[in-house]
PDB file of C-alpha atoms in Angstrom:
ATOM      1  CA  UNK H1362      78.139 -59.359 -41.082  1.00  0.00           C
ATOM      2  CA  UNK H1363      81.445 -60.842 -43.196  1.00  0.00           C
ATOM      3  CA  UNK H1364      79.885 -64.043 -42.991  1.00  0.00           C
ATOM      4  CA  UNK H1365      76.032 -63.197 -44.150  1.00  0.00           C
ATOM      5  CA  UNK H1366      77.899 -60.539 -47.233  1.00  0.00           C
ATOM      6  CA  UNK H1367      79.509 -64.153 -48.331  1.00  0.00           C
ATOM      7  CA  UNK H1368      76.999 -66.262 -47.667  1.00  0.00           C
ATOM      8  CA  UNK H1369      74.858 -64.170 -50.322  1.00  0.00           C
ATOM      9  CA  UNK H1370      77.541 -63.304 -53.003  1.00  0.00           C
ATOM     10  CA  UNK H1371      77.878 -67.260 -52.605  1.00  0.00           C
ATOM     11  CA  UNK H1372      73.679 -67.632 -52.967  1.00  0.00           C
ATOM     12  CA  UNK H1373      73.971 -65.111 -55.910  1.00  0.00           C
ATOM     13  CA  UNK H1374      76.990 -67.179 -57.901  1.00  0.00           C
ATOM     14  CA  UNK H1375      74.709 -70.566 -57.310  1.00  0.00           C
ATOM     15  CA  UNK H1376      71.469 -69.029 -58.809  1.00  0.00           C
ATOM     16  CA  UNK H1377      73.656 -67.325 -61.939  1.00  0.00           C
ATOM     17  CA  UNK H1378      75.170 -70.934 -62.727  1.00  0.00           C
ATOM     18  CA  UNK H1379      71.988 -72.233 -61.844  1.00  0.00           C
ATOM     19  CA  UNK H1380      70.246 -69.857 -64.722  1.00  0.00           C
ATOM     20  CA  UNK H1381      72.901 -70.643 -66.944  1.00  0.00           C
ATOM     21  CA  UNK H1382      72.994 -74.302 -66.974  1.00  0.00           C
ATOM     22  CA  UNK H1383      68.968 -73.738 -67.503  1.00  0.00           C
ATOM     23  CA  UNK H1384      69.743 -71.945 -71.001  1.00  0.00           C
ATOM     24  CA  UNK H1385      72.218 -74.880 -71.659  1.00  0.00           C
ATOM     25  CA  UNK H1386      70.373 -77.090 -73.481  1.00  0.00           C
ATOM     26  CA  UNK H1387      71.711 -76.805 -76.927  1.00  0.00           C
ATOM     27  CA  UNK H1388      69.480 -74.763 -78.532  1.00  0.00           C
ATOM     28  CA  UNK H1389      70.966 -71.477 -79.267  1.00  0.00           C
ATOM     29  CA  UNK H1390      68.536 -68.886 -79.206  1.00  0.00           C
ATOM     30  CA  UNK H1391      68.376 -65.646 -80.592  1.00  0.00           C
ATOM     31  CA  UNK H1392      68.682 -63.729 -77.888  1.00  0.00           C
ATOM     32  CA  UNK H1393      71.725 -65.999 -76.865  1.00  0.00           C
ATOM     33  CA  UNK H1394      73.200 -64.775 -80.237  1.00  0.00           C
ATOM     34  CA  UNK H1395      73.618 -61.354 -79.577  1.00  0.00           C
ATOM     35  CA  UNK H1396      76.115 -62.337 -76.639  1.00  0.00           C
ATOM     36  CA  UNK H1397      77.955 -64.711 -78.673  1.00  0.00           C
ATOM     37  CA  UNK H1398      80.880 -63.867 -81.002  1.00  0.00           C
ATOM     38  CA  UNK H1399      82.438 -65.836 -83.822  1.00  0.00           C
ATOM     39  CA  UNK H1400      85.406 -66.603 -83.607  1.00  0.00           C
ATOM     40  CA  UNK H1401      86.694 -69.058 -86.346  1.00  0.00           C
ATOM     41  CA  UNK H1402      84.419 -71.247 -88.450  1.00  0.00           C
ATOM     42  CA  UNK H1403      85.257 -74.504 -91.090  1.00  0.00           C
ATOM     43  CA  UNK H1404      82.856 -74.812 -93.708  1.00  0.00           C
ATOM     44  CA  UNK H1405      79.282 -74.654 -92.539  1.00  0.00           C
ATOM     45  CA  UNK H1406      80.721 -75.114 -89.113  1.00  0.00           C
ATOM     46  CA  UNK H1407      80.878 -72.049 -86.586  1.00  0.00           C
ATOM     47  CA  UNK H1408      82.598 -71.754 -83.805  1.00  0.00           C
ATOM     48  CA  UNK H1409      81.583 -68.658 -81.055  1.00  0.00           C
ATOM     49  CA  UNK H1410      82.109 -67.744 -77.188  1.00  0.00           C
ATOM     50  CA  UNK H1411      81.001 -65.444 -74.637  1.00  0.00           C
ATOM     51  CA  UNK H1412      83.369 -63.992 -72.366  1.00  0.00           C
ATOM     52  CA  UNK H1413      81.130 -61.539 -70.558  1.00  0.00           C
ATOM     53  CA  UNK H1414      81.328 -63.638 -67.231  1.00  0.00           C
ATOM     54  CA  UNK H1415      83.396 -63.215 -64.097  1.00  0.00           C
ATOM     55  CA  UNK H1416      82.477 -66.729 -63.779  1.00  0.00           C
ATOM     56  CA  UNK H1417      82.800 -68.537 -66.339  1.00  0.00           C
ATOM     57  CA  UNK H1418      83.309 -68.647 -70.808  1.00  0.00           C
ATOM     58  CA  UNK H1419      80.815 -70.069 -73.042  1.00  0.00           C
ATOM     59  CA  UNK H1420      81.658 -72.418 -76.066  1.00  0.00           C
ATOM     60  CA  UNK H1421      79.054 -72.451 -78.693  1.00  0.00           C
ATOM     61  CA  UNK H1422      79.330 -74.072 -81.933  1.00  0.00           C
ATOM     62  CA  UNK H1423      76.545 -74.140 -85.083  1.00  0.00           C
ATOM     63  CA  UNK H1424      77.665 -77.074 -87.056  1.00  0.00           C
ATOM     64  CA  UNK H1425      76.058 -79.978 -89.509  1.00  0.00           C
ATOM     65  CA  UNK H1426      74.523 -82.164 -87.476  1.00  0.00           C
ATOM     66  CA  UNK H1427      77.054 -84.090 -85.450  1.00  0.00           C
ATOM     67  CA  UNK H1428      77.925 -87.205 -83.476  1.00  0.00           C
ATOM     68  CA  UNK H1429      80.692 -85.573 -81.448  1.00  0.00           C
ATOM     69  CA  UNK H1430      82.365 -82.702 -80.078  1.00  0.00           C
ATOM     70  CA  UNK H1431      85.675 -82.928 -78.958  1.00  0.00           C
ATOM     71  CA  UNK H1432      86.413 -79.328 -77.111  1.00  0.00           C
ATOM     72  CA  UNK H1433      90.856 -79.320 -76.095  1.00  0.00           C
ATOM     73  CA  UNK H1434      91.485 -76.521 -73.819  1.00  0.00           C
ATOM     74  CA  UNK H1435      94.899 -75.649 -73.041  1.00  0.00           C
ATOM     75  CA  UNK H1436      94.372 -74.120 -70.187  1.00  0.00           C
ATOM     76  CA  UNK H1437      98.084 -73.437 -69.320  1.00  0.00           C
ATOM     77  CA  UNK H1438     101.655 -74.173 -70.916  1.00  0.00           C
ATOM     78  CA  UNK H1439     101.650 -77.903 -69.560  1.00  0.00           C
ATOM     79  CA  UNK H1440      97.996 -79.185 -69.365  1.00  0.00           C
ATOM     80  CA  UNK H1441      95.632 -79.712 -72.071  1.00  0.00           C
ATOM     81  CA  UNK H1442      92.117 -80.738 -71.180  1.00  0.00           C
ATOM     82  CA  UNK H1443      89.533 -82.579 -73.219  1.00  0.00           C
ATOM     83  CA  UNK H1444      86.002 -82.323 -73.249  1.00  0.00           C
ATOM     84  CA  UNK H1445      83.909 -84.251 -74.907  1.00  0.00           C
ATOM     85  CA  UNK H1446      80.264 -84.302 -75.639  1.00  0.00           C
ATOM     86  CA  UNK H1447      78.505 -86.940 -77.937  1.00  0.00           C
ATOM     87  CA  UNK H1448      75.303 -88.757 -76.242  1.00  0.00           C
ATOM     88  CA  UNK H1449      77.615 -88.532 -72.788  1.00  0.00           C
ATOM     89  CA  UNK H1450      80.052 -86.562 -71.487  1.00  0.00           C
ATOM     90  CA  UNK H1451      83.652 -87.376 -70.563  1.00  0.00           C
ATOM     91  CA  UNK H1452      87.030 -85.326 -70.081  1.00  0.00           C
ATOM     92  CA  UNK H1453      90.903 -86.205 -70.085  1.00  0.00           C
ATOM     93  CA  UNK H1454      93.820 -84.329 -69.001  1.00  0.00           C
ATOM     94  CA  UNK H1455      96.923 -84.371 -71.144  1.00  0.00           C
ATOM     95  CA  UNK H1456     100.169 -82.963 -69.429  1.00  0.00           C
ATOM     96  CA  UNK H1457     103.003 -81.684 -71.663  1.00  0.00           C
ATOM     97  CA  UNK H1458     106.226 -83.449 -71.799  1.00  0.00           C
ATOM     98  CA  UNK H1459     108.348 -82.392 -74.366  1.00  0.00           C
ATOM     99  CA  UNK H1460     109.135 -81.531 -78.263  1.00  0.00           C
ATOM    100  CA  UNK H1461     105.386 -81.116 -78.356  1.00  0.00           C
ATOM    101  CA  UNK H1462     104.193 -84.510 -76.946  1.00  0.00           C
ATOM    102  CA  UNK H1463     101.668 -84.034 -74.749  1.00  0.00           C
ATOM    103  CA  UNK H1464     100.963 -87.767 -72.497  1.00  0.00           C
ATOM    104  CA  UNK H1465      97.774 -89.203 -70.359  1.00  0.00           C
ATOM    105  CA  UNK H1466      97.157 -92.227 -67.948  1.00  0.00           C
ATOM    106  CA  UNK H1467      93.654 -90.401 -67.829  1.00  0.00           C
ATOM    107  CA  UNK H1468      90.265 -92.829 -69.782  1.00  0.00           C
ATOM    108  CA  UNK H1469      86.703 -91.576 -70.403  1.00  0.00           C
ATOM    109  CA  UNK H1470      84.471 -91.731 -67.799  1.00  0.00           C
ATOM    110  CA  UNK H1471      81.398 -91.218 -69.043  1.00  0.00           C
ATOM    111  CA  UNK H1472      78.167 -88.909 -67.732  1.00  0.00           C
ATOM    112  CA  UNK H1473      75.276 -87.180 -67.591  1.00  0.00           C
ATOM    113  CA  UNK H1474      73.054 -88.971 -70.645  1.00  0.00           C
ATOM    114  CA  UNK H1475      70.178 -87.601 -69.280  1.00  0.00           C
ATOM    115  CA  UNK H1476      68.589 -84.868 -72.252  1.00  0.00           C
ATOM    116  CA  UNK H1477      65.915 -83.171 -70.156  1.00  0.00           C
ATOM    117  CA  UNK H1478      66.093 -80.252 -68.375  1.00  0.00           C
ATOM    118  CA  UNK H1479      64.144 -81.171 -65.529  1.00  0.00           C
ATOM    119  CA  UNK H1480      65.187 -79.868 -62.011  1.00  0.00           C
ATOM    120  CA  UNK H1481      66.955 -83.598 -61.308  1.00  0.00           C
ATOM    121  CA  UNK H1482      68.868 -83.649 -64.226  1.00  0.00           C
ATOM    122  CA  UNK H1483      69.620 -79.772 -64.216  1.00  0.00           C
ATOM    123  CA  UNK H1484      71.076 -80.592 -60.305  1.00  0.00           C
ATOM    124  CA  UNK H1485      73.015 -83.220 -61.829  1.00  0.00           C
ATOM    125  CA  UNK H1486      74.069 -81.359 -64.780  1.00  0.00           C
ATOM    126  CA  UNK H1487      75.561 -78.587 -61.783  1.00  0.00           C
ATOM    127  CA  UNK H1488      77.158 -81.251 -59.717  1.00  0.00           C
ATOM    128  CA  UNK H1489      79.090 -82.403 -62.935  1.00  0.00           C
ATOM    129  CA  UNK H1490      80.322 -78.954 -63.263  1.00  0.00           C
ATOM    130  CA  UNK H1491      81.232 -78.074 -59.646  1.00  0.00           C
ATOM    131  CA  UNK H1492      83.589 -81.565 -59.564  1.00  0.00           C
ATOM    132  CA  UNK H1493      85.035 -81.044 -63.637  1.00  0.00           C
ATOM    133  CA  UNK H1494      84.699 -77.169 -63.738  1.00  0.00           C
ATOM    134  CA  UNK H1495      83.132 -77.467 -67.277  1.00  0.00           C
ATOM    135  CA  UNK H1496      79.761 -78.601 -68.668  1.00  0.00           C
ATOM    136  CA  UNK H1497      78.221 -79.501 -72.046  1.00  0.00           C
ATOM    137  CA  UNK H1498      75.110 -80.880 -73.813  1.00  0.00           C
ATOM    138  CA  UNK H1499      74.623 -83.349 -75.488  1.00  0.00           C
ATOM    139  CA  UNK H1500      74.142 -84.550 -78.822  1.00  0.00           C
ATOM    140  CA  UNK H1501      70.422 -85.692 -77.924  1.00  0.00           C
ATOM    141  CA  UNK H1502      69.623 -82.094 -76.585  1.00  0.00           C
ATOM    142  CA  UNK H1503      68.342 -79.589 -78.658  1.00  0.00           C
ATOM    143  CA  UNK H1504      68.650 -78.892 -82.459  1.00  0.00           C
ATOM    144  CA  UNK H1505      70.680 -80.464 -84.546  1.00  0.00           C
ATOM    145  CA  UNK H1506      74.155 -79.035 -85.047  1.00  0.00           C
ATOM    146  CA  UNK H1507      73.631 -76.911 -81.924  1.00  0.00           C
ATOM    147  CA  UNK H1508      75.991 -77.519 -79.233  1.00  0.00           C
ATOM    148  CA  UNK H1509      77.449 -75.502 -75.966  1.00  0.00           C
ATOM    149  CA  UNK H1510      79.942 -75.621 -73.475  1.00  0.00           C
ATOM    150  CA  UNK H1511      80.548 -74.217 -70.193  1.00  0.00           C
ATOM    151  CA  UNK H1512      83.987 -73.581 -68.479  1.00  0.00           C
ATOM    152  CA  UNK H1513      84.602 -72.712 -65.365  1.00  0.00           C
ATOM    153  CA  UNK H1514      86.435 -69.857 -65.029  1.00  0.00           C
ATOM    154  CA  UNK H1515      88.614 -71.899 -62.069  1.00  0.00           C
ATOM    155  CA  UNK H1516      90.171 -73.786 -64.163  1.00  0.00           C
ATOM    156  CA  UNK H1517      92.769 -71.599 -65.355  1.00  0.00           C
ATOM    157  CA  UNK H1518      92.614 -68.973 -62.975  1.00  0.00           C
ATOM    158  CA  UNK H1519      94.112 -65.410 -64.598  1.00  0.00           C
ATOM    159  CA  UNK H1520      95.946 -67.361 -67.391  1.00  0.00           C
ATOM    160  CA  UNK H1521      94.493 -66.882 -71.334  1.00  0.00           C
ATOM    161  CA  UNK H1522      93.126 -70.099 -73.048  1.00  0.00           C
ATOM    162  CA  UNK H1523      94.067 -71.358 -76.428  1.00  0.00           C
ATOM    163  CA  UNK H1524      91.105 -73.417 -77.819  1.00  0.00           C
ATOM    164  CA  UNK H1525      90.765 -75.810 -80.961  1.00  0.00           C
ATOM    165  CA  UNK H1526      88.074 -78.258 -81.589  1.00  0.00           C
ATOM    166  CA  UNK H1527      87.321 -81.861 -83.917  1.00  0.00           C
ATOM    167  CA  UNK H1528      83.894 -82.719 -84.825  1.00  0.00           C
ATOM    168  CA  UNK H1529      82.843 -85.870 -86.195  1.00  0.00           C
ATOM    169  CA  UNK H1530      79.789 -85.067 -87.895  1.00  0.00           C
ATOM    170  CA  UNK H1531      76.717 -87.530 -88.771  1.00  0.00           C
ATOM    171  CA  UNK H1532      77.091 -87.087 -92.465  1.00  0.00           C
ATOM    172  CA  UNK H1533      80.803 -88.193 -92.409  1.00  0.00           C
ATOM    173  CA  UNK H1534      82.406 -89.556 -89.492  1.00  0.00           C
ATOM    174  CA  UNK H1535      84.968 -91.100 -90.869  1.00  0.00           C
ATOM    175  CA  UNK H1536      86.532 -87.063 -91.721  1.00  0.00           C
ATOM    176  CA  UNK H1537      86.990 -85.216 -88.819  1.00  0.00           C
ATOM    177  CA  UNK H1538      86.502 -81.294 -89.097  1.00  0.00           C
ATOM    178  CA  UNK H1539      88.749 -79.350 -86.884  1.00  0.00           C
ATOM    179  CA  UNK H1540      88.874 -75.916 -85.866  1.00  0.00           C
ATOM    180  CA  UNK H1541      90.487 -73.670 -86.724  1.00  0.00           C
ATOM    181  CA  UNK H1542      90.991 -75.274 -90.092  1.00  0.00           C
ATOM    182  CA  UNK H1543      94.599 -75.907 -90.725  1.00  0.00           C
ATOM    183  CA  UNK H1544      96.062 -75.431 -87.353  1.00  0.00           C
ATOM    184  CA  UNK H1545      93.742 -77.923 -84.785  1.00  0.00           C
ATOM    185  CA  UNK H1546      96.918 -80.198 -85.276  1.00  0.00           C
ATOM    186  CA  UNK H1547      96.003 -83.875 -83.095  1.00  0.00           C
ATOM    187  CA  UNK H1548      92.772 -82.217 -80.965  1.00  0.00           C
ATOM    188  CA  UNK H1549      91.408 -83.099 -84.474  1.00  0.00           C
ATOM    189  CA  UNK H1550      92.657 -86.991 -84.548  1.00  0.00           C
ATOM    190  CA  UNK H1551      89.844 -89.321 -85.218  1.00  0.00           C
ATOM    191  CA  UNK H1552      90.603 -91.552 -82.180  1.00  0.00           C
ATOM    192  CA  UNK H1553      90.666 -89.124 -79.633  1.00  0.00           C
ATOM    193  CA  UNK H1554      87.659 -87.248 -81.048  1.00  0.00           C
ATOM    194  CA  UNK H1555      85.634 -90.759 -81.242  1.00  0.00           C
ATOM    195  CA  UNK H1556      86.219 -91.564 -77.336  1.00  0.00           C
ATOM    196  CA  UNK H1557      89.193 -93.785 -77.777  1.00  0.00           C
ATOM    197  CA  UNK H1558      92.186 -92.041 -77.322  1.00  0.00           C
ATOM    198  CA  UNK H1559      96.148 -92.787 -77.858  1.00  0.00           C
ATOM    199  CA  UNK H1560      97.631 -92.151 -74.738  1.00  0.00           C
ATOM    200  CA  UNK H1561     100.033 -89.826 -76.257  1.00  0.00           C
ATOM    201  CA  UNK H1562      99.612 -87.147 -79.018  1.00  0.00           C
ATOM    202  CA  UNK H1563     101.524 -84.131 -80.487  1.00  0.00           C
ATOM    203  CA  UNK H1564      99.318 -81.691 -80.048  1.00  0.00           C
ATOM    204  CA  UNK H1565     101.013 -77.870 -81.584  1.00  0.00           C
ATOM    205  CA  UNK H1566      98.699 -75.033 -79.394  1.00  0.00           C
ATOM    206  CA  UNK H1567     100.558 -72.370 -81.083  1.00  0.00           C
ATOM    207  CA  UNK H1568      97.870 -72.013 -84.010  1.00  0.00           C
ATOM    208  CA  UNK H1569      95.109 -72.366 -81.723  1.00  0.00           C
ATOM    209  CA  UNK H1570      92.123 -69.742 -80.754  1.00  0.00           C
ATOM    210  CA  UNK H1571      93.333 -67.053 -78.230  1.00  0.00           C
ATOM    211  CA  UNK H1572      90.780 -66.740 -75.400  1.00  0.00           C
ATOM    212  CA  UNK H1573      91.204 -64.346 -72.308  1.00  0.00           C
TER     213      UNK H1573
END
């Protein structure tokens, strides 16, 4: 009996992610809204999340239209994780070491290109998320200046997330927009936020987003 109760609460957690990686397609609906909440915004720019999951936190951002978002998650005192979503997706880890300086060995590997939300790609899409614990779409996806995130609720177990964000937008990549506006300290740096990161930056959480 132990074994069918978690072989359905396991059935039941597939087909919710399942569902939700169906809605994430960047194109944030009005019914989507009313779950959302805003929690800082730059400009025209909006960032918002949903928390109402056991399973997982949604990212959702209205912005001008964009070439790339570059999501940094601290999802504990010493590890900083990057997530980046342009016309592929890619993450790095960033470990603290000291005085602020946070270091990586870690490059972008880059997947999922694939904008349709046909069952192949959709399997993919959940594969991607079961082995990196987050997902996002893609620039290509959706409407323009619509972009969301999933995270895994795994990743950071029972500890609270600080989040910031840099966008390189279409209509001026060359100034990258961070979030929140004065305090996204190096998640915002242009070279990290384009795909071709330092190994090292100085990134200060202590102004960043609370998220529990």
């Amino acid at each position: 009996m132990k074994t069918i109760i978690t072989l359905l609460a396991f059935l039941l957690l597939t087909s919710h992610i399942q569902a939700q990686l169906q809605k994430l397609d960047g194109n944030i609906t009005e019914a989507e809204i009313q779950s959302l909440s805003t929690i800082d915004s730059h400009g025209a720019n909006s960032l918002m999340i949903d928390t109402s999951s056991q399973q997982f936190i949604k990212v959702a951002l209205k912005s001008e239209k964009l070439y790339v978002a570059s999501l940094c998650v601290c999802i504990d005192e010493n590890k900083i994780m990057v997530m980046h979503a342009s016309a592929a997706l890619g993450d790095l880890t960033f470990t603290y070491q000291q005085n602020k300086h946070w270091v990586t060995d870690d490059k972008f590997v880059w997947a999922v290109r694939e904008n349709d939300m046909t069952p192949e790609t959709i399997e993919k899409r959940k594969q991607y998320f079961d082995d990196r614990g987050w997902i996002g779409s893609t620039m290509s996806m959706g409407n323009d200046g619509e972009t969301e995130f999933l995270i895994d609720r795994k990743l950071f177990g029972n500890q609270s997330l600080s989040l910031a964000i840099g966008l390189m937008t279409e209509g001026d990549p060359e100034n990258i927009i961070g979030i929140p506006k004065n305090d996204a300290s190096d998640c915002a740096a242009h070279a990290l936020v384009s795909g071709d990161p330092e190994s090292s930056y100085r990134f200060d959480t202590s102004g960043w987003l609370k998220i529990q």
